[in-house]
XYZ file of C-alpha atoms in Angstrom:
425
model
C -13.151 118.636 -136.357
C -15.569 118.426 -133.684
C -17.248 121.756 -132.167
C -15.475 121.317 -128.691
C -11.754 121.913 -130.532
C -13.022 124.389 -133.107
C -14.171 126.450 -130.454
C -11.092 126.008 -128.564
C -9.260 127.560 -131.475
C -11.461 130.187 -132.973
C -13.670 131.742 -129.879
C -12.863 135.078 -129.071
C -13.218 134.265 -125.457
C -12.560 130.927 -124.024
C -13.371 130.198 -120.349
C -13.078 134.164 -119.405
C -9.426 133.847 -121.187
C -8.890 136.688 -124.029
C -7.590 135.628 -127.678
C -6.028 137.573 -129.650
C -7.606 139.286 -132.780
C -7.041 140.387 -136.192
C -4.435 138.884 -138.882
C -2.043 137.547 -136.040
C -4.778 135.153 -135.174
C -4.337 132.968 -138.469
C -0.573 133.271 -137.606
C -0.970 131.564 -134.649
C -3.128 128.575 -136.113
C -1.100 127.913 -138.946
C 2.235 128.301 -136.743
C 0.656 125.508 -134.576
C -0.444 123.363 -137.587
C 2.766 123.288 -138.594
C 4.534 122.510 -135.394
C 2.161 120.222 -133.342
C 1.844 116.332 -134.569
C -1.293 116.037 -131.972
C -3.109 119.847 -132.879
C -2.030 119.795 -136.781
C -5.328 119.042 -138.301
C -7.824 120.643 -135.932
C -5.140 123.975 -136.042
C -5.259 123.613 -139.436
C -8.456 123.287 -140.348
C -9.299 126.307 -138.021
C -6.970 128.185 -139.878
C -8.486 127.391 -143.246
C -11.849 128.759 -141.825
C -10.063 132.144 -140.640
C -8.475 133.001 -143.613
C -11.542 132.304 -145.881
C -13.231 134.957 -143.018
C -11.127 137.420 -144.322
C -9.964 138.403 -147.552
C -6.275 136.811 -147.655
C -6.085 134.654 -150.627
C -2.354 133.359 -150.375
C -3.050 132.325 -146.853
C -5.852 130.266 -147.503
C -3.629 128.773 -150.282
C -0.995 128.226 -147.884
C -3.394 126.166 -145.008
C -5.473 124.555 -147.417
C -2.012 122.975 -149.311
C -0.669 122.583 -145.968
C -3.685 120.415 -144.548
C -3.460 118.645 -147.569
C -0.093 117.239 -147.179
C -1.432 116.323 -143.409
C -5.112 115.140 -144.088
C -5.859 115.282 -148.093
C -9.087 113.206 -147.144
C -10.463 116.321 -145.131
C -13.353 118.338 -146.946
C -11.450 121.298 -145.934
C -7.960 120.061 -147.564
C -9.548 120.698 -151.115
C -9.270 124.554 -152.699
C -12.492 126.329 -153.326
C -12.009 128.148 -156.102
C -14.971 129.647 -156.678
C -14.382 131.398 -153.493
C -11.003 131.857 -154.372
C -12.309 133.979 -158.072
C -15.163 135.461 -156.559
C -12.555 137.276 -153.304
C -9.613 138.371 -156.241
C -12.124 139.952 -157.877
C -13.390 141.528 -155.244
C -10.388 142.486 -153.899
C -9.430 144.011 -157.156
C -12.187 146.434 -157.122
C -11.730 147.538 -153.783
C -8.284 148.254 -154.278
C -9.564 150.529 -157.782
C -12.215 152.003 -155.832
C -9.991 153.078 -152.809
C -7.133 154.419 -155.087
C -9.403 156.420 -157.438
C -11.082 157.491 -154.424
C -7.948 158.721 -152.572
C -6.971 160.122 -155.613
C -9.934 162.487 -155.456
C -9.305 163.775 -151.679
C -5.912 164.729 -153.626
C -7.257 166.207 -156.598
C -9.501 168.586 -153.996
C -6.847 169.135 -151.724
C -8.836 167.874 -148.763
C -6.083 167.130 -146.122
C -8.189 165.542 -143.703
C -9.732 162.971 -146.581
C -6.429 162.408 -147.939
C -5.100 160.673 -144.468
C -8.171 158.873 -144.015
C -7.995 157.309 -148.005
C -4.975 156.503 -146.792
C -5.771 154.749 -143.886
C -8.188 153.217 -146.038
C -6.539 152.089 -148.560
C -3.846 150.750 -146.297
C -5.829 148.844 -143.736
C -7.275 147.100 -147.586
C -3.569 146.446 -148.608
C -3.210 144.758 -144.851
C -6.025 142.646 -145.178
C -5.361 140.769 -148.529
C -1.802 140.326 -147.344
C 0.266 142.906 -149.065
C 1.939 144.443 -145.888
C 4.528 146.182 -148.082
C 2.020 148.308 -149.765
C 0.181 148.462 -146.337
C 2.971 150.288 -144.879
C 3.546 152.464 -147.678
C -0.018 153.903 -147.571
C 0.159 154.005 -143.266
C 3.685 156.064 -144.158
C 2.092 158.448 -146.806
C -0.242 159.352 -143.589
C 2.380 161.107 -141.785
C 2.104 164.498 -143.747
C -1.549 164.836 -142.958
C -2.007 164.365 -139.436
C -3.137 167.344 -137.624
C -3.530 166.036 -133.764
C -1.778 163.863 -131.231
C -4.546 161.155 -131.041
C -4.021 160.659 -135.052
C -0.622 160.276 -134.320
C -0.774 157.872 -131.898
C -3.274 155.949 -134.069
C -1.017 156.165 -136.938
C 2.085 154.659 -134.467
C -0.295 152.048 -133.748
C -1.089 151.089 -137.370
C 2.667 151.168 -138.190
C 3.434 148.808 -135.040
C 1.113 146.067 -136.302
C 2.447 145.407 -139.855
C 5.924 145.894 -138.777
C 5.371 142.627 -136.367
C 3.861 141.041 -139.150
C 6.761 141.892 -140.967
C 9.212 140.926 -138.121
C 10.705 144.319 -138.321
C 11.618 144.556 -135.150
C 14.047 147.527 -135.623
C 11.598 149.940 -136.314
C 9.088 149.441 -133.823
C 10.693 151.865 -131.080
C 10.158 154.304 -133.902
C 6.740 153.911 -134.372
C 5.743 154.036 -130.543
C 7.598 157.185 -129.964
C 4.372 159.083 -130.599
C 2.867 156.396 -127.737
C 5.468 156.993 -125.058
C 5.370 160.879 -125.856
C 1.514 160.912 -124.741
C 1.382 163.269 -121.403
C 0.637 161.076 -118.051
C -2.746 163.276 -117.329
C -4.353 162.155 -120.662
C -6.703 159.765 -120.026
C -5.685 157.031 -122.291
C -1.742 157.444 -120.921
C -2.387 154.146 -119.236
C -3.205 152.420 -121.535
C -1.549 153.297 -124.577
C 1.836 152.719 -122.700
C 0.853 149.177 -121.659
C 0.339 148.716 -125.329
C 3.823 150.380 -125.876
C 5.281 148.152 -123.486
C 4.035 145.085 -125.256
C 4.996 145.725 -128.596
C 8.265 147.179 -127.148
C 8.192 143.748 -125.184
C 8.071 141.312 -128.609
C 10.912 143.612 -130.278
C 12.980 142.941 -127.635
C 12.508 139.578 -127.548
C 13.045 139.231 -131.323
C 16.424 140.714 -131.065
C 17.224 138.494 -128.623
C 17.315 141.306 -125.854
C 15.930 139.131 -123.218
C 16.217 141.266 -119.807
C 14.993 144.478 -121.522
C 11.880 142.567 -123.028
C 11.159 141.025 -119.347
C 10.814 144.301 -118.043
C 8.687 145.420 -121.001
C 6.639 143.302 -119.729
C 6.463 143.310 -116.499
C 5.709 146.985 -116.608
C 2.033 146.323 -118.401
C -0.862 147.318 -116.777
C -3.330 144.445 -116.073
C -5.431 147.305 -115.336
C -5.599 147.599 -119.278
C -8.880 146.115 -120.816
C -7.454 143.203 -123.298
C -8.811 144.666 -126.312
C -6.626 147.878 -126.598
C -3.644 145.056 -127.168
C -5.489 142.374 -128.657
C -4.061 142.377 -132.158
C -0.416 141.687 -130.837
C -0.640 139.739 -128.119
C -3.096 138.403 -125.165
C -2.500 138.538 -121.164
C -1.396 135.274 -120.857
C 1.202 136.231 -123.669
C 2.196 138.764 -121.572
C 2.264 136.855 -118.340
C 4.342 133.938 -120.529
C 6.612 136.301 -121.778
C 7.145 138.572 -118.996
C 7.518 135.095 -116.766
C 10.295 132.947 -118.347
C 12.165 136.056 -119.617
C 12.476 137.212 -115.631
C 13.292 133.863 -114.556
C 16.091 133.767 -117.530
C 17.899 137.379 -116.669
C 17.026 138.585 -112.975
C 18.082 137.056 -109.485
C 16.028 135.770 -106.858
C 16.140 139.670 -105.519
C 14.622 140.956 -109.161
C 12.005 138.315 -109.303
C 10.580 138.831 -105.964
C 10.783 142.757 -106.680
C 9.676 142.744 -109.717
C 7.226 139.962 -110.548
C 5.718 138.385 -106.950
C 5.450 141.985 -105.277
C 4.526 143.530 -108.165
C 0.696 144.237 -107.669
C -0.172 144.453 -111.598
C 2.177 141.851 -112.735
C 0.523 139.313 -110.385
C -2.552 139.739 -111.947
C -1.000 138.886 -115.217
C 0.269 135.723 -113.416
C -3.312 134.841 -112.363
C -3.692 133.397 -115.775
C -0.725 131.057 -116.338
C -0.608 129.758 -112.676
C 2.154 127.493 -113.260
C 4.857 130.417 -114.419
C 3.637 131.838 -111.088
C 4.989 128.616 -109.458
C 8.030 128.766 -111.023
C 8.952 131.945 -110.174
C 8.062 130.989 -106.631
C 9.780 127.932 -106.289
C 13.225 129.452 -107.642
C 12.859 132.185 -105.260
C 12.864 130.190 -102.698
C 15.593 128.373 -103.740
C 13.918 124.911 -104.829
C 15.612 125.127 -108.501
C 14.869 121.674 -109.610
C 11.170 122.033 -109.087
C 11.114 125.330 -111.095
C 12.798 123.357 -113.937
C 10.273 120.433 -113.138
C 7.694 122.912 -113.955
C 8.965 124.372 -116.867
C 9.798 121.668 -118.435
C 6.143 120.344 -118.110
C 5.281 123.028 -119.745
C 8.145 123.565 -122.399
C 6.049 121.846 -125.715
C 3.295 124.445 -125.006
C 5.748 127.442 -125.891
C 7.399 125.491 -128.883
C 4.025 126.640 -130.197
C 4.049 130.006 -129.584
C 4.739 132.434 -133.007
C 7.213 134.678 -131.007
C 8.854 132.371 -128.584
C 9.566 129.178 -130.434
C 13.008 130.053 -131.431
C 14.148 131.786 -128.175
C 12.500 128.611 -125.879
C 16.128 126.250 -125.839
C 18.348 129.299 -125.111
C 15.639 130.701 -122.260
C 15.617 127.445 -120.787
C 19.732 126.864 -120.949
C 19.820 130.268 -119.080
C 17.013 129.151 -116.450
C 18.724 125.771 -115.634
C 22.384 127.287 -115.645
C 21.203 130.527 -113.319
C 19.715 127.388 -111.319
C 22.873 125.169 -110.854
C 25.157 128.916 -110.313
C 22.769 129.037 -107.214
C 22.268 125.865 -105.910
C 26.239 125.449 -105.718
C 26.558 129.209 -103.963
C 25.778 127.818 -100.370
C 28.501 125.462 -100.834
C 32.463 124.945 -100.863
C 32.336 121.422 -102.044
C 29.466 119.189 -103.389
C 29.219 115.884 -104.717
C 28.203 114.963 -108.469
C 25.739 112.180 -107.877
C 24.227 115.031 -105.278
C 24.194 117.202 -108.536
C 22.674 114.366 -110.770
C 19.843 113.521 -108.130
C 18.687 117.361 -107.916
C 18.688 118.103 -112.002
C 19.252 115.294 -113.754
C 17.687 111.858 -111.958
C 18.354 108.773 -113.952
C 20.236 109.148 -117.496
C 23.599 111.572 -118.625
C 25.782 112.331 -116.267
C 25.562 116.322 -115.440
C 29.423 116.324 -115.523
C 29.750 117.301 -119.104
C 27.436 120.147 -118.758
C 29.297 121.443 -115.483
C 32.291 121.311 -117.120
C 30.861 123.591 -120.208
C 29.515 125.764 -117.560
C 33.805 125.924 -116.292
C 34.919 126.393 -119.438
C 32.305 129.512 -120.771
C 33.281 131.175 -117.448
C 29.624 130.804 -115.954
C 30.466 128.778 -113.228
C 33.648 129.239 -111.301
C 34.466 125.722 -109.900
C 36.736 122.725 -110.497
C 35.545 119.245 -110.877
C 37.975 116.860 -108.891
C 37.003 114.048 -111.309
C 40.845 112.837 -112.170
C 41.987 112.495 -108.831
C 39.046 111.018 -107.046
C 41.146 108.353 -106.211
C 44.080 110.176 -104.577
C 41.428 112.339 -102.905
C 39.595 109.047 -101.246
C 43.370 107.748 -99.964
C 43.841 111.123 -98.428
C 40.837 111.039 -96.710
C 41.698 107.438 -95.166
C 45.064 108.646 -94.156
C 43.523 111.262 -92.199
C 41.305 109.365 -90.759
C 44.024 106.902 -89.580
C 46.216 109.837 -88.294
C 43.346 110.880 -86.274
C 42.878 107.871 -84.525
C 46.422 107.542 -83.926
C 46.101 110.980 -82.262
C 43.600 109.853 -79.992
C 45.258 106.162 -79.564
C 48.607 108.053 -78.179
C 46.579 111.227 -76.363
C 44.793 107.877 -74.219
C 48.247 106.445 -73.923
C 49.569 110.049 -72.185
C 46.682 110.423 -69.803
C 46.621 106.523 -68.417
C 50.059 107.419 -67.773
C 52.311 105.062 -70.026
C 55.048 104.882 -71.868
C 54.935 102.706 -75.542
C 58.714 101.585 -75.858
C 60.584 101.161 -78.896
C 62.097 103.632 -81.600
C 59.742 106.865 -82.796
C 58.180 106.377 -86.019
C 57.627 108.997 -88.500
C 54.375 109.723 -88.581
C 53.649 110.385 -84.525
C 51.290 113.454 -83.263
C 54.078 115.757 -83.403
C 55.138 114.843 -87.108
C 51.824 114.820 -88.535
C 51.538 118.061 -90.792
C 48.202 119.935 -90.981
C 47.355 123.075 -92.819
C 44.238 124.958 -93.977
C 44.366 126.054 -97.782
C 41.604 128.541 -98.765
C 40.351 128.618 -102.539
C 38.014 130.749 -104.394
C 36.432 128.258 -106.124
C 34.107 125.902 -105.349
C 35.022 121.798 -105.553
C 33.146 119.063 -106.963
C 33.583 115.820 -106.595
């Protein structure tokens, strides 16, 4: 892999743009090696090098067996054991050393030292991978804290495995001691933009998409990057916060919420294009917001958190997009339709009609009687001019002889129907 893309991947700061740190950063790599046809190798290979950084033995296993299967001719594909003996060894004497160690502080009764060998001894357990005994040891912590700022570091310990763990539940629980922190304290600021990011990616992993858009939205960008760093990066959080808004609020919300918002904007500095977006459905231009999305849409089947939500996001965008393009109007035409979401290829009349049917659009497509709806029109059109024919007639002052026919000015019916819904055809 050449130096360019390995810096790409592993630098801490790329072009004045902040990456994320700790364990989640292998996630990411790995996630992308596995996803990406183009980035597998280099993301793999960069993954290999940040796990043997650390102290994770399985995950080394698991990039090194994975770049295998993509690139077994790679140095890198190959396992080096020696490495592999020389960190389980050392591994295994940390973990003695910290447990007869804690087990000391408990022998002596030393509260304070019994929290920190816990901390210890848990932060060890995180790094080699064993989050279960991580967050047992973070738990056991809870009896010996003695101040608010131990608390809060504790909630902030808990928060990180259980997003490793994808235990979304329990995250609200953890960041109670976060939320609870009084507004004069110093460090309000910021520990509740780091409340409202982790509270952010819990709501988005339960699928809760419009209270995870305001999560996010409600970060600080006033927050240095590194007091959030281990979850996520701004231009996670200006991602996140971006296509979540565009997939739950109106045009009202989004303005209010996202392009007014002062903080938020400086979020949206970073990812330019979400900015666009946003704009361009505001202002009603709905198949350039999709345009740009879509652009964009195989850069966030990469992303750890929002792979999985990115089809349903984007089926919400588009239908929220055709609901109000079609608001302005009583009756529009489907090759109108096709030419402002579709262009060339399948007709959009199947998906309107799903949109009918689930009760998210309320419409009727006039697709069986477009026929009997294009003779009506003629035979208006031919009543009119026989209006006008016999209103001519009438003013010049003469008289057409011959019997009345059905059909005249004054037998010509003409009502005005009113419907709720809107017509296509």
């Amino acid at each position: 892999m050449d130096d360019r893309k390995l810096a790409f991947f592993t630098a801490i700061e790329d072009q004045g743009g902040v990456i994320v740190k700790g364990r989640t950063r292998f996630e990411r790599l790995f996630h992308i090696g596995r996803s990406s046809v183009p980035l597998c190798v280099d993301a793999l290979k960069a993954a290999v090098q940040e796990a043997k950084a650390g102290s994770d033995i399985l995950r080394y296993q698991m990039a090194v067996n994975s770049l295998f299967q993509a690139a077994p001719n790679e140095p890198e594909a190959l396992l080096d054991k020696a490495w592999m003996e020389s960190k389980e060894k050392e591994n295994r004497d940390t973990t003695a050393h910290l447990q007869a160690e804690l087990q000391g502080y408990k022998n002596n009764l030393i509260k304070e030292s019994i929290r920190m060998g816990n901390e210890d001894l848990g932060k060890h357990f995180e790094a080699i991978g064993d989050v279960e005994a991580a967050m047992d040891s973070f738990w056991k912590m809870r009896t010996e804290v003695s101040s608010t700022e131990q608390l809060v570091d504790l909630g902030k310990l808990l928060v990180r495995v259980a997003i490793e763990r994808r235990d979304w539940k329990s995250i609200g629980n953890h960041l109670k001691p976060l939320n609870s922190v009084n507004d004069s304290d110093p460090k309000a600021k910021a520990l509740k933009t780091y409340s409202k990011i982790a509270n952010g990616i819990a709501a988005l992993g339960q699928e809760r998409y419009k209270e995870a858009a305001f999560c996010f939205v409600e970060a600080s960008s006033g927050v240095p990057p590194e007091i959030y760093n281990q979850i996520a990066s701004p231009n996670d959080v200006a991602i996140y916060g971006g296509l979540l808004a565009l997939a739950t609020m109106d045009r009202h919300e989004l303005q209010a919420n996202l392009l007014d918002n002062d903080s938020f904007r400086e979020f949206l500095q970073r990812e330019p294009h979400i900015r666009r977006a946003i704009t361009q459905f505001v202002n009603g231009r709905y198949a350039a917001c999709i345009e740009i999305l879509e652009s964009y849409r195989p850069d966030y089947l990469l992303d750890i958190y929002l792979q999985k939500h990115v089809p349903k996001l984007y089926a919400d965008i588009r239908t929220k997009s055709i609901v109000q393009y079609l608001k302005p109007f009583s009756c529009v035409r489907l090759d109108t339709m096709q030419k402002a979401f579709n262009g060339p290829g399948p007709s959009i009349e199947d998906e309107l009609f799903t949109m009918i049917k689930d009760g998210k659009l309320n419409a009727r497509i006039d697709a069986i009687n477009k026929s009997k709806a294009l003779q009506t029109l003629e035979n208006y059109e031919k009543q009119a001019l026989d209006r006008i024919r016999r209103m001519n007639i009438m003013a010049a002052d003469l008289e057409v002889k011959g019997s009345r026919k059905p059909g005249g000015m004054n037998d010509i019916p003409f009502s005005m129907t009113t419907d709720d819904t809107v017509s296509l055809a």
